[in-house]
Short mmCIF file of C-alpha atoms and ligand atoms in Angstrom, two decimals:
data_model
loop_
_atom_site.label_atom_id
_atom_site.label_comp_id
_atom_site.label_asym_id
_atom_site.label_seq_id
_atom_site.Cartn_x
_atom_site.Cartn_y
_atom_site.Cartn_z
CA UNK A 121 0.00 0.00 0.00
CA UNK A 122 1.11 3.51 -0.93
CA UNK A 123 1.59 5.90 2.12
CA UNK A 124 -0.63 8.62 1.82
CA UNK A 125 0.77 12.22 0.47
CA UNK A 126 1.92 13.79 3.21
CA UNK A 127 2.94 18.18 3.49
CA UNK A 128 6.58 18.72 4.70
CA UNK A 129 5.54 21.18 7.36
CA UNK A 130 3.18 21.25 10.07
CA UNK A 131 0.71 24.40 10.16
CA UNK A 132 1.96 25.09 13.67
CA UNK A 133 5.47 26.45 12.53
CA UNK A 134 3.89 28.09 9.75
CA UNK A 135 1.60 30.00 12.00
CA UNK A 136 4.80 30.83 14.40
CA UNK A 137 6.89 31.69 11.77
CA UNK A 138 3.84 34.41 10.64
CA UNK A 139 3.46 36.08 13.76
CA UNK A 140 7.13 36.03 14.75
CA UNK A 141 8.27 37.37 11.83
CA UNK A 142 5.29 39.88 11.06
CA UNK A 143 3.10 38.51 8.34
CA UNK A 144 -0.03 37.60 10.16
CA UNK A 145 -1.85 38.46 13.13
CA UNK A 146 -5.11 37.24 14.81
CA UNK A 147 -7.76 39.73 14.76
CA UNK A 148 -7.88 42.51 17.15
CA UNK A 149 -5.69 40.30 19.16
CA UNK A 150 -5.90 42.60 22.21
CA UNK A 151 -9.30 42.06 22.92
CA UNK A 152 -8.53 38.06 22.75
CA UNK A 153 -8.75 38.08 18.66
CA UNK A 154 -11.99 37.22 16.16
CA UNK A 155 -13.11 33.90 15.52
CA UNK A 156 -11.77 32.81 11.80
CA UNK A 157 -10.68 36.89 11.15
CA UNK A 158 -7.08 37.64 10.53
CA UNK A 159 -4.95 40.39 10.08
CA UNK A 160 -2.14 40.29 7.37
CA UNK A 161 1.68 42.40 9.26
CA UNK A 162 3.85 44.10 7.06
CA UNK A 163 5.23 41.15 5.42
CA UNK A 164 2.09 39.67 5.10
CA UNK A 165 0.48 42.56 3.45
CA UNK A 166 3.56 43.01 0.84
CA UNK A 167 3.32 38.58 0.02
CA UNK A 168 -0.42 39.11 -0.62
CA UNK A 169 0.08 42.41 -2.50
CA UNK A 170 2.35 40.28 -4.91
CA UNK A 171 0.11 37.67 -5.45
CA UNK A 172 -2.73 39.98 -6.64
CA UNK A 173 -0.18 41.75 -8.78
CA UNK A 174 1.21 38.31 -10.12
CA UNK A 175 -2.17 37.15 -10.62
CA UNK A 176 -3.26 40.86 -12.24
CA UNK A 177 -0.48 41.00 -14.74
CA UNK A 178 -0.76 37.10 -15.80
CA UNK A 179 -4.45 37.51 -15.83
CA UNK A 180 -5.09 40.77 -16.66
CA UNK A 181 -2.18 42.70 -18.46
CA UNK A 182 -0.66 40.16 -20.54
CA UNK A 183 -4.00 39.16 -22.37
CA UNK A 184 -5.78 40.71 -25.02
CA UNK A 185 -9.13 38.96 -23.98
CA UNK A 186 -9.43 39.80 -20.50
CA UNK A 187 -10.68 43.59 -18.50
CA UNK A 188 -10.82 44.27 -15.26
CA UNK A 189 -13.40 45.35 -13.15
CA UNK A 190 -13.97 46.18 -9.05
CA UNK A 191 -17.20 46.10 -8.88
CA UNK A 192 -18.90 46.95 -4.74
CA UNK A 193 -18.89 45.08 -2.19
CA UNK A 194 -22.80 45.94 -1.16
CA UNK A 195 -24.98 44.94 -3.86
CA UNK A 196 -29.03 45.25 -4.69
CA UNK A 197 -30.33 42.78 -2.52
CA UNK A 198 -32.48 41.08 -5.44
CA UNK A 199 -28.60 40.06 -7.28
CA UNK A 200 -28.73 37.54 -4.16
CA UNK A 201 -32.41 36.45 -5.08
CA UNK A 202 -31.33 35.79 -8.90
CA UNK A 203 -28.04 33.79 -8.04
CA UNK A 204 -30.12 31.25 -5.99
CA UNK A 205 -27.56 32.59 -2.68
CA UNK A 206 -30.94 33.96 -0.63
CA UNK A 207 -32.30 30.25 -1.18
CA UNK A 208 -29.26 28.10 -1.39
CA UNK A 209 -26.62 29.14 0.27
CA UNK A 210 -27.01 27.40 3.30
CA UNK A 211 -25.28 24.44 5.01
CA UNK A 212 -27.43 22.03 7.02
CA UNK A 213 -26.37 22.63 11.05
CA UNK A 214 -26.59 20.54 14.02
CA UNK A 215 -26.56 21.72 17.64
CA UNK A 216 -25.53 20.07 20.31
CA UNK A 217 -28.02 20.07 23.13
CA UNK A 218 -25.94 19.80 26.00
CA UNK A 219 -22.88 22.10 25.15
CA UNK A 220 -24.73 24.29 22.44
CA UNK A 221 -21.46 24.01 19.58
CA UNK A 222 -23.01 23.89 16.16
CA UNK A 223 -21.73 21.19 13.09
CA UNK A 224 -22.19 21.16 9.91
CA UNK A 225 -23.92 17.83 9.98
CA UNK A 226 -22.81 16.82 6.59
CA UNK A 227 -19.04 16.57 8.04
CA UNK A 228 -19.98 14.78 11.24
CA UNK A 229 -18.66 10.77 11.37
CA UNK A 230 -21.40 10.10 14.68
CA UNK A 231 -24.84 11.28 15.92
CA UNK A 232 -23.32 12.44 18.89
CA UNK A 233 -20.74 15.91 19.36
CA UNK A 234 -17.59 15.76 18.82
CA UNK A 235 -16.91 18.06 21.52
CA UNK A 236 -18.64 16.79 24.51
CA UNK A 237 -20.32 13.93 23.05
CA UNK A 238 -24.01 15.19 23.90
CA UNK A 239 -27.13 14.89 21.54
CA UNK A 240 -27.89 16.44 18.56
CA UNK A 241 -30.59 18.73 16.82
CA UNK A 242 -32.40 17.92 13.87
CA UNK A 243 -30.24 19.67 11.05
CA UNK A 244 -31.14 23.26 10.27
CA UNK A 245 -30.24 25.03 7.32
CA UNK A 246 -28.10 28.40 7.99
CA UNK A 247 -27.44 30.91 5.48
CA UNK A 248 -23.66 32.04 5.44
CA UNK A 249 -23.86 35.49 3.80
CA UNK A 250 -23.96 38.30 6.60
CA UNK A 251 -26.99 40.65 6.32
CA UNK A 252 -26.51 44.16 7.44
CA UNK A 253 -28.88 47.48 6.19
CA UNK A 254 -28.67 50.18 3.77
CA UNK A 255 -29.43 53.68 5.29
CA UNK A 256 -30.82 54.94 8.59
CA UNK A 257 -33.45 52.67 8.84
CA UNK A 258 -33.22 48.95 9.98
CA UNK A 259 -36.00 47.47 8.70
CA UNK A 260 -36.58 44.18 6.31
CA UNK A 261 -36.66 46.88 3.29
CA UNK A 262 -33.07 48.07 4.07
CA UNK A 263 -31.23 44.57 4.32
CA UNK A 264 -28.50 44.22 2.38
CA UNK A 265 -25.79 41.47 2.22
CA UNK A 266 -21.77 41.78 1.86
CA UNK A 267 -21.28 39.92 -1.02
CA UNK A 268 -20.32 36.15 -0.33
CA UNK A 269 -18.11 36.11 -4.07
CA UNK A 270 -17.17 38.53 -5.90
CA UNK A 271 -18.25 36.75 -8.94
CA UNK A 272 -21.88 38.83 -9.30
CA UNK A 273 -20.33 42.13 -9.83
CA UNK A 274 -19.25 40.68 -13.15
CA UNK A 275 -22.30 39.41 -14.20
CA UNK A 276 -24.90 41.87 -13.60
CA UNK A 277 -21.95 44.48 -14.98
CA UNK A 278 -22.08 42.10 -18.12
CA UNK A 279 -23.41 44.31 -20.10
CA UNK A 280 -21.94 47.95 -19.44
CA UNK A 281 -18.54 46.12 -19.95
CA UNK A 282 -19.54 44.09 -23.22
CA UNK A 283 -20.80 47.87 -24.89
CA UNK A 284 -17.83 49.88 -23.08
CA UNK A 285 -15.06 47.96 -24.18
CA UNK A 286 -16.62 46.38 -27.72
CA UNK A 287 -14.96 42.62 -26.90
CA UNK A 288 -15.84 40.22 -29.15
CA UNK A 289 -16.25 36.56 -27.82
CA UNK A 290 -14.23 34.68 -25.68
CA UNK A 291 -13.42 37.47 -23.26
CA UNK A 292 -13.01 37.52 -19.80
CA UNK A 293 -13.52 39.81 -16.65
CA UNK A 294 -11.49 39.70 -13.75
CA UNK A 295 -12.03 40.96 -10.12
CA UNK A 296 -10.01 40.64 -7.14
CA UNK A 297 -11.30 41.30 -3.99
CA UNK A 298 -13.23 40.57 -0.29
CA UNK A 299 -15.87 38.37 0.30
CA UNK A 300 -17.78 36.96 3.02
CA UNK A 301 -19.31 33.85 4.32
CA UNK A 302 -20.16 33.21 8.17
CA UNK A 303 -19.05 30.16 7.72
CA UNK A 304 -19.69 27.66 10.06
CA UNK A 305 -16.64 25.33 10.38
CA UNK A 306 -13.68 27.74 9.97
CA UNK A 307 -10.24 27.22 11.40
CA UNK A 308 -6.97 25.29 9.79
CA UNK A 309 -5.37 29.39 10.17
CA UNK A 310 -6.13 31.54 6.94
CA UNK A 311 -7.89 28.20 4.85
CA UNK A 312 -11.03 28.96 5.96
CA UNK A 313 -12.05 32.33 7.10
CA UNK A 314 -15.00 34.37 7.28
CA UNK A 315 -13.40 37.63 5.76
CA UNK A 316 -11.40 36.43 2.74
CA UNK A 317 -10.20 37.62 -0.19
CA UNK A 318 -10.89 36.03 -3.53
CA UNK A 319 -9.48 36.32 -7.33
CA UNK A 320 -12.37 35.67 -9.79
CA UNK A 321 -12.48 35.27 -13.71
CA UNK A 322 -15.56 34.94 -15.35
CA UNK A 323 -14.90 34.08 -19.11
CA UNK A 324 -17.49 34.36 -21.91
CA UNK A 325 -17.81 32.03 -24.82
CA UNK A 326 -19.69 30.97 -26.78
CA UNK A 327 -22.09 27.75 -26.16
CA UNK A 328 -20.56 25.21 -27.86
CA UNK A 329 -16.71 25.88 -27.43
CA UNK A 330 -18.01 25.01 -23.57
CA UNK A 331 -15.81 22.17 -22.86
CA UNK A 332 -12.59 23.64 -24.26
CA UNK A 333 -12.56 26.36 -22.60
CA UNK A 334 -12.85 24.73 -19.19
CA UNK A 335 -10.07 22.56 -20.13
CA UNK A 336 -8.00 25.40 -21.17
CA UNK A 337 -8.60 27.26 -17.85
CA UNK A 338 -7.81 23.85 -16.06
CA UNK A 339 -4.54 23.78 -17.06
CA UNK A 340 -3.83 27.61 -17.05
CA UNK A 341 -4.61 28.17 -13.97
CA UNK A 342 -2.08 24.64 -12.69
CA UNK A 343 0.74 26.49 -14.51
CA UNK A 344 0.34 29.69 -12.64
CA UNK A 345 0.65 27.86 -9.45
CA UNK A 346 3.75 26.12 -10.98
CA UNK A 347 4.90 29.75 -12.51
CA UNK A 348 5.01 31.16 -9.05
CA UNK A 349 6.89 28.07 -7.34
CA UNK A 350 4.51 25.40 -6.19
CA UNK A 351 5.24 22.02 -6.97
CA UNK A 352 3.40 20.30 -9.41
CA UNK A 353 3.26 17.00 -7.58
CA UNK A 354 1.29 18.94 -4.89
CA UNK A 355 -1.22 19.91 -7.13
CA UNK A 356 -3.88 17.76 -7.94
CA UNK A 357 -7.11 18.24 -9.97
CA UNK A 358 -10.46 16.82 -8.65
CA UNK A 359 -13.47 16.67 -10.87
CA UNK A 360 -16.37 16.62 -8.90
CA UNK A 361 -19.50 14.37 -9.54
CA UNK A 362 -22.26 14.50 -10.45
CA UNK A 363 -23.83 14.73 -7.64
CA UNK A 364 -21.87 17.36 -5.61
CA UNK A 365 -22.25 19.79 -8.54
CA UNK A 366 -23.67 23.24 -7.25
CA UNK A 367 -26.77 24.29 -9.37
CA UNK A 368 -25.37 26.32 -11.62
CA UNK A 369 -22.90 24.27 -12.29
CA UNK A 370 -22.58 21.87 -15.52
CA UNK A 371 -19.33 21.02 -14.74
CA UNK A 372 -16.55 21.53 -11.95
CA UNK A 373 -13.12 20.90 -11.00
CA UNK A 374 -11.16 21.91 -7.61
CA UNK A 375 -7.40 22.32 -8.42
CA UNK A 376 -6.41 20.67 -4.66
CA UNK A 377 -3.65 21.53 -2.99
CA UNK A 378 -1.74 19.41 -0.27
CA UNK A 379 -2.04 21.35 2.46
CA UNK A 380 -0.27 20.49 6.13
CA UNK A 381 -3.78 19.36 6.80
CA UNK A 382 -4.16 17.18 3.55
CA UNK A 383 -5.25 17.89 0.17
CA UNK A 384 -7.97 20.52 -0.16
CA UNK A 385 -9.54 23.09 -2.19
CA UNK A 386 -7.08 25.99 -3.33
CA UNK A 387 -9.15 27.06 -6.47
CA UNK A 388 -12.36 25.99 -8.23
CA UNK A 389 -13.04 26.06 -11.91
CA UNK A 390 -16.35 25.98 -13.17
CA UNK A 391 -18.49 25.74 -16.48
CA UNK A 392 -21.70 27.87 -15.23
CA UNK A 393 -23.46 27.45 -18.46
CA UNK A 394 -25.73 30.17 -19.40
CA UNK A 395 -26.98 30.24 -15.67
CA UNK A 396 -25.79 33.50 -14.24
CA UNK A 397 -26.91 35.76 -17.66
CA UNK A 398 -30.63 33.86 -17.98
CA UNK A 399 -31.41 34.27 -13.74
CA UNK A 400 -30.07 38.11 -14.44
CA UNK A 401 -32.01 38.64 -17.40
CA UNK A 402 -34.80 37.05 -15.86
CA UNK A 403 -34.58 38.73 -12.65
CA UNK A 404 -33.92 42.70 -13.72
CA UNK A 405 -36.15 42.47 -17.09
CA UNK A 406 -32.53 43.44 -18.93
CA UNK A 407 -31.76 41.71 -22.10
CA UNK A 408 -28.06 40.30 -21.35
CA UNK A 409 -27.10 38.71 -24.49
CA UNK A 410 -24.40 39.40 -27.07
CA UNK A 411 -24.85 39.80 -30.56
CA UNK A 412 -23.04 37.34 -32.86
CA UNK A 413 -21.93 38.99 -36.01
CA UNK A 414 -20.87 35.58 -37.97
CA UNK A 415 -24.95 33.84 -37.31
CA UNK A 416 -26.47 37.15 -37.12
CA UNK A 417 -28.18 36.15 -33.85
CA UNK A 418 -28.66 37.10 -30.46
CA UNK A 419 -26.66 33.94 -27.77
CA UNK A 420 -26.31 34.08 -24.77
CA UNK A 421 -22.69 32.73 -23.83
CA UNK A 422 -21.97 30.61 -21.77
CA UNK A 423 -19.21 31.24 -18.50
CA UNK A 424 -16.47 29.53 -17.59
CA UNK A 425 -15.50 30.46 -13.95
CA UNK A 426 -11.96 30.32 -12.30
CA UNK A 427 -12.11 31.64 -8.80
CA UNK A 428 -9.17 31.32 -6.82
CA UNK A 429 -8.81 32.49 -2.77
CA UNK A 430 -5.99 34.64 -2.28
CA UNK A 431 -5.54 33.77 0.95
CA UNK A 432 -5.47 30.20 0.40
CA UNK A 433 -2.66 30.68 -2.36
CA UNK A 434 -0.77 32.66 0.51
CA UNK A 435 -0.94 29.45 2.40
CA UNK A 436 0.28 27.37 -0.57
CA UNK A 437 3.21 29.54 -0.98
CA UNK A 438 4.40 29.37 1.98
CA UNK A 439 3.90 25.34 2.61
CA UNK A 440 5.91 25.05 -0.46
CA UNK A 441 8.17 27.39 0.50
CA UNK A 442 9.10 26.70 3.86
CA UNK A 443 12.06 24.53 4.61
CA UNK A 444 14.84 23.90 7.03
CA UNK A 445 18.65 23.36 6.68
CA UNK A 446 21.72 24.05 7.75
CA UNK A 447 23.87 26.64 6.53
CA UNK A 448 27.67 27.97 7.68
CA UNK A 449 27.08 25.87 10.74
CA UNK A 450 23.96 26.76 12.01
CA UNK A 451 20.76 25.29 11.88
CA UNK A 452 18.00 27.90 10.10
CA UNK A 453 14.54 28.86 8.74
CA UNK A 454 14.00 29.59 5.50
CA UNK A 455 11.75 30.27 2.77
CA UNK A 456 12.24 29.32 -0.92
CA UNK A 457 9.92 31.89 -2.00
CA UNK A 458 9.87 32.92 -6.03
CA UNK A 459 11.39 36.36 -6.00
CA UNK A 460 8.30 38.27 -7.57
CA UNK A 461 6.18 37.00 -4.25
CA UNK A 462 8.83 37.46 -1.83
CA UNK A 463 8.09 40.61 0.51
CA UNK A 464 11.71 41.83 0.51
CA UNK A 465 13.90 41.43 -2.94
CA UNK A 466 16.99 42.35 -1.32
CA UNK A 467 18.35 43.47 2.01
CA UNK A 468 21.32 45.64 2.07
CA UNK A 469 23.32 45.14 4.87
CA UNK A 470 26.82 47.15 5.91
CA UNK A 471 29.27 45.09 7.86
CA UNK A 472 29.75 47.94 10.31
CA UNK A 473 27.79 50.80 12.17
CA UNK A 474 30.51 53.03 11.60
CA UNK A 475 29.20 56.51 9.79
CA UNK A 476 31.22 56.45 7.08
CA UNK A 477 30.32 53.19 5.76
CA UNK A 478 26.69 53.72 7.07
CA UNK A 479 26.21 56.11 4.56
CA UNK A 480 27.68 54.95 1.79
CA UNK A 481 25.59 51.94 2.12
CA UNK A 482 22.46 53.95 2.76
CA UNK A 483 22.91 55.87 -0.12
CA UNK A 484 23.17 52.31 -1.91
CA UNK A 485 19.76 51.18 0.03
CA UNK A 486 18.25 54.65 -1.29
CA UNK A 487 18.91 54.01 -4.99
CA UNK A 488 17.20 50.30 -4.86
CA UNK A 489 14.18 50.88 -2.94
CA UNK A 490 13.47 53.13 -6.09
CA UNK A 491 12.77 49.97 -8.24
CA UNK A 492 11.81 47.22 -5.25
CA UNK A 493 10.75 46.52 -1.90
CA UNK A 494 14.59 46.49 -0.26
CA UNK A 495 15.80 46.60 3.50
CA UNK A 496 17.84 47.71 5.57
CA UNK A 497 19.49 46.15 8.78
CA UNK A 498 22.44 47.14 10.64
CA UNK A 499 21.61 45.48 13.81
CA UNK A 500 23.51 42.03 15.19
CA UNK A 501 26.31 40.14 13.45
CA UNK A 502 25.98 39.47 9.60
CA UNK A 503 25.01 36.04 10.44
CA UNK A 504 22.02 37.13 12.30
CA UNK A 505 21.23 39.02 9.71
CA UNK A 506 21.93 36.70 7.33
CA UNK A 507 19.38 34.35 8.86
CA UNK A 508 16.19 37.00 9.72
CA UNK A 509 16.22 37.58 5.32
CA UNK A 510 16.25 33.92 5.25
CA UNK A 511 13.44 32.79 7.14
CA UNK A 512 11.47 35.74 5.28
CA UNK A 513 12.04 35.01 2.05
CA UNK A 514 14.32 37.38 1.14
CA UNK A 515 16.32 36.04 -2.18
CA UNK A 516 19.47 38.21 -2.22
CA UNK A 517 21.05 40.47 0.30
CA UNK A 518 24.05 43.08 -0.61
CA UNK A 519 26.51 43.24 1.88
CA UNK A 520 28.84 46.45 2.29
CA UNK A 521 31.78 46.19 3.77
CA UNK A 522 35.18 48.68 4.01
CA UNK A 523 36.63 47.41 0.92
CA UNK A 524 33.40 48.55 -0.82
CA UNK A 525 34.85 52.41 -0.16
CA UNK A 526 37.71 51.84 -2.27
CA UNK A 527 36.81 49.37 -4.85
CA UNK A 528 33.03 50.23 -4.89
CA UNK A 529 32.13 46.64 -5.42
CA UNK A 530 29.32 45.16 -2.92
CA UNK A 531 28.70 41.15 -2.76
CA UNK A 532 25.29 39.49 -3.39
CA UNK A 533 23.98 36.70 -1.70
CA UNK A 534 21.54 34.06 -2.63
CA UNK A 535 19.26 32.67 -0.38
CA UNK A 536 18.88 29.15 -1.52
CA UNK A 537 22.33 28.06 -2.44
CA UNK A 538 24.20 30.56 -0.17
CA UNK A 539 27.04 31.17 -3.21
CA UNK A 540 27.79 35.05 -3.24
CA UNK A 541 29.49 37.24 -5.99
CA UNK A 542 30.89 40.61 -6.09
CA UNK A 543 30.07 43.07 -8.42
CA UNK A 544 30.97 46.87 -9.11
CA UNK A 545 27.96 48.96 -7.48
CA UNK A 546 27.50 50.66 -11.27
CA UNK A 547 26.01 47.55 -12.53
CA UNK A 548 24.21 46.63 -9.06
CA UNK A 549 20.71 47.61 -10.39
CA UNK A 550 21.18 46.02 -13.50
CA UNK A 551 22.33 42.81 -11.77
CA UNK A 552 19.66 42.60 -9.16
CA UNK A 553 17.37 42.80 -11.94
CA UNK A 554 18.72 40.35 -13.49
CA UNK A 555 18.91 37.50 -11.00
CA UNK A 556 15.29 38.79 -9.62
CA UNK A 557 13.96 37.19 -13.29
CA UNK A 558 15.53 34.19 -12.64
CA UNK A 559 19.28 34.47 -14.16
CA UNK A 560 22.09 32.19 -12.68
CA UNK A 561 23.93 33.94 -10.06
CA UNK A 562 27.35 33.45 -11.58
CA UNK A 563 26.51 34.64 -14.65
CA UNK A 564 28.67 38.00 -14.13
CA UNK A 565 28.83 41.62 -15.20
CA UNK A 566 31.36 43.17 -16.29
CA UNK A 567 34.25 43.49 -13.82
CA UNK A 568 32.37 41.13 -11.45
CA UNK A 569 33.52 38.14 -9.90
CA UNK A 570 32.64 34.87 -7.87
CA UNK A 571 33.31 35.39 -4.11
CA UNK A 572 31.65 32.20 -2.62
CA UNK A 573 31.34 28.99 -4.32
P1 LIG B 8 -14.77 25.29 0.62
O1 LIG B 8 -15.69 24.16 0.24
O2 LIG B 8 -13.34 24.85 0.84
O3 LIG B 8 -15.26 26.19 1.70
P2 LIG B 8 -15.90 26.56 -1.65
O4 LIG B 8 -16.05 25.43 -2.63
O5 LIG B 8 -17.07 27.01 -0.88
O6 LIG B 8 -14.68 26.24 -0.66
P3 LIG B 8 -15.80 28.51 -3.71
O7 LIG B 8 -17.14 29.02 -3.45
O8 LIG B 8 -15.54 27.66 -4.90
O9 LIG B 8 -15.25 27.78 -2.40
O10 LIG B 8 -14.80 29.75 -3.70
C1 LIG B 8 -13.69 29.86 -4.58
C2 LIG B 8 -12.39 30.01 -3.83
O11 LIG B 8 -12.48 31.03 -2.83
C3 LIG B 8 -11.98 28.77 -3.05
O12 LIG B 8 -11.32 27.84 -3.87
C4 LIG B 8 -11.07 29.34 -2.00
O13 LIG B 8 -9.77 29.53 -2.50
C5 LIG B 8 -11.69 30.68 -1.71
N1 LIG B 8 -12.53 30.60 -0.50
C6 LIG B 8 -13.82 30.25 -0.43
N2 LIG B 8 -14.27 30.29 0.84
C7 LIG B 8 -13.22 30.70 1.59
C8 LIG B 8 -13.05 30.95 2.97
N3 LIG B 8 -14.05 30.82 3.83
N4 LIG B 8 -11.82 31.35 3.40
C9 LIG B 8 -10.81 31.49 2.54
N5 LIG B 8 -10.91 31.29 1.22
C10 LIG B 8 -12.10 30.90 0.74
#
């Protein structure tokens, strides 16, 4: 028998490693923290920044067929009615009667609570989006709901964007931003939350190129997770069946992920069908339909729906990412994180305190943080400081040392394989840049040379 898959790390050093080192925070943590809410540091918020942006540009900027669109969060009450998320989007609860903790009873192995091991209700259905009202008046007329995906904005903006922008079928529109769900079994840190941001696609074609569209956005959306560093063998597609299909759905896949926790959902792609335009249409009195020039009719395409979490791909990243070696004779941290997601591209660090050289490398760190996020640390040996950019992520740091006054050469050194180089601070930029898309390290500029094997 084949041992099942199992993640190198457990979520418990991930979780220390995020609030020791700044990139996440429970919830107003001073008043004891949120249930399922979380609170991204200054690393944190720079990772997630570069995911949307890595996303944006892949997405977004380097395709003709796809426009962007952030569309609000607070939406006419009657989009929920048409999507079917008023009626349906409910999971069926159980509570126990002795210690009052609710399950979703659809997840539960026994009749009795896991917790205490008291009776249970019948199951109840509970809607997950969270209702709040419009205006000065709370009444039933003034409920509103904060959107539970951010896929509806698209849709019901379908049309503005279809006669504003003149696309011609397939095109796409993209959205990234927060949703909400009060959902009912949360935890496993950022996985599940009830304040999450997601990264939605919702690409029209038409009816009968269906099927190869979903396949295409199967495997384009793998190799972004493989373009950003994740390894492909913990990446796995599940189909669902029939059976689990949500209602709008004619087909589904999750691209899984092997999380510390086991393999779950990091993205789902979905063929909607025609669902989303007809319930619109249907709901608003709006024609949504698009005029095909080649039959000279009116269709109405069909969607194909990619909708990744951008927390969840936070968590990804830094499961893959995280490892643990040894390196000049200490034991350390680090993360193997693709430079365009890492918080910090380089750190610049000067060997000694002393003013002279403190300047000169400060006017160094100046020039840099021009073009990237870069830092600066003076504090503790260079080894310390070798191993706090390390366990963040950081893939090169400069070092300045006395020699750098006369010669005005600086050495650069990589994270992963610890090799450095030393190159004349003219071509620094240029060789930062260089490295930061992926060049070998030893590949040298001119008047540069290997310093560290
Ligand atoms: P799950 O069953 O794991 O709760 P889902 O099938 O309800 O997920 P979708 O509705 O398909 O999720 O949402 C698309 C993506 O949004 C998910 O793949 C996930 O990355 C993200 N997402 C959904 N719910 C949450 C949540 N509560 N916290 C964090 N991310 C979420």
């Amino acid at each position: 028998m084949t041992e099942p898959a199992k993640a190198k790390v457990e979520m418990e050093k991930l979780v220390s490693l995020c609030r020791r080192r700044g990139f996440i925070f429970p919830s107003s943590e001073i008043y004891g923290g949120l249930s399922s809410c979380w609170d991204y540091g200054p690393l944190g918020v720079e990772l997630k920044r570069n995911i949307k942006d890595a996303w944006w540009r892949a997405m977004v900027q380097q395709r003709d067929d796809m426009v962007g669109l952030d569309s609000s969060i607070l939406m006419h009450p009657r989009t929920w009615e048409a999507s079917g998320h008023v009626q349906g989007f409910s999971d069926p609860l159980v509570e126990c009667k002795s210690c009052h903790l609710r399950w979703r009873s659809d997840e539960l192995e026994s009749d009795k609570c896991p917790e205490c091991g008291g009776e249970l209700t019948e199951p109840r259905l509970f809607n997950l989006m969270f209702k709040t009202f419009i205006g000065p008046v709370e009444d039933d007329a003034s409920v509103v709901y904060l959107r539970p995906e951010t896929a509806q904005g698209m849709f019901v903006n379908f049309e503005n964007v279809l006669n504003t922008t003149r696309k011609r079928l397939p095109f796409g529109i993209a959205q990234v931003g927060k949703s909400f769900r009060n959902e009912v079994t949360t935890g496993n840190f950022i996985f599940r939350s009830r304040e999450f941001e997601q990264m939605e696609i919702e690409y029209f074609v038409k009816p009968e190129t269906d099927k190869q569209w979903f396949d295409y956005w199967v495997e384009e959306r793998i190799n972004w997770y493989v373009s950003l560093g994740i390894k492909r063998e913990n990446l796995k597609l599940r189909p669902h069946t029939k059976e689990e299909l949500a209602h709008y759905a004619r087909e589904c896949s999750d691209i899984n992920y092997l999380f510390p926790m086991g393999w779950a959902e990091l993205e789902g792609i979905a063929n909607r069908g025609d669902f989303d335009l007809v319930q619109h249409a249907k709901s608003s009195g709006k024609t949504l339909s698009y005029y095909d020039e080649e039959a000279k009719e009116h269709i109405v395409p069909y969607i194909i729906e990619p909708s990744a979490g951008v927390d969840r791909t936070f968590l990804a990243l830094l499961c893959d990412a995280y490892d643990e070696d040894e390196a000049e004779g200490e034991k350390r941290v680090l993360l193997h994180l693709h430079p365009d997601i890492a918080p910090i591209k380089a750190a610049v660090l000067p060997l000694s305190r002393k003013e002279h050289l403190a300047s000169f490398a400060r006017e160094i760190y100046a020039d840099l943080r021009k073009h990237w996020m870069v830092s600066y640390d003076d504090a503790q040996s260079i080894g310390r400081r070798y191993r706090r950019q390390d366990e963040i992520g950081t893939p090169f740091c400069v070092t300045v040392d006395f020699e750098s006054l006369d010669d005005k050469q600086v050495t650069i050194r990589e994270r992963d394989s610890l090799r450095q180089i030393r190159v004349p601070i003219d071509s620094l930029k240029a060789t930062l840049r260089a490295k930061l898309g992926g060049e070998d390290l030893f590949v040298l500029p001119d008047g540069g040379k290997i310093w560290k094997e």
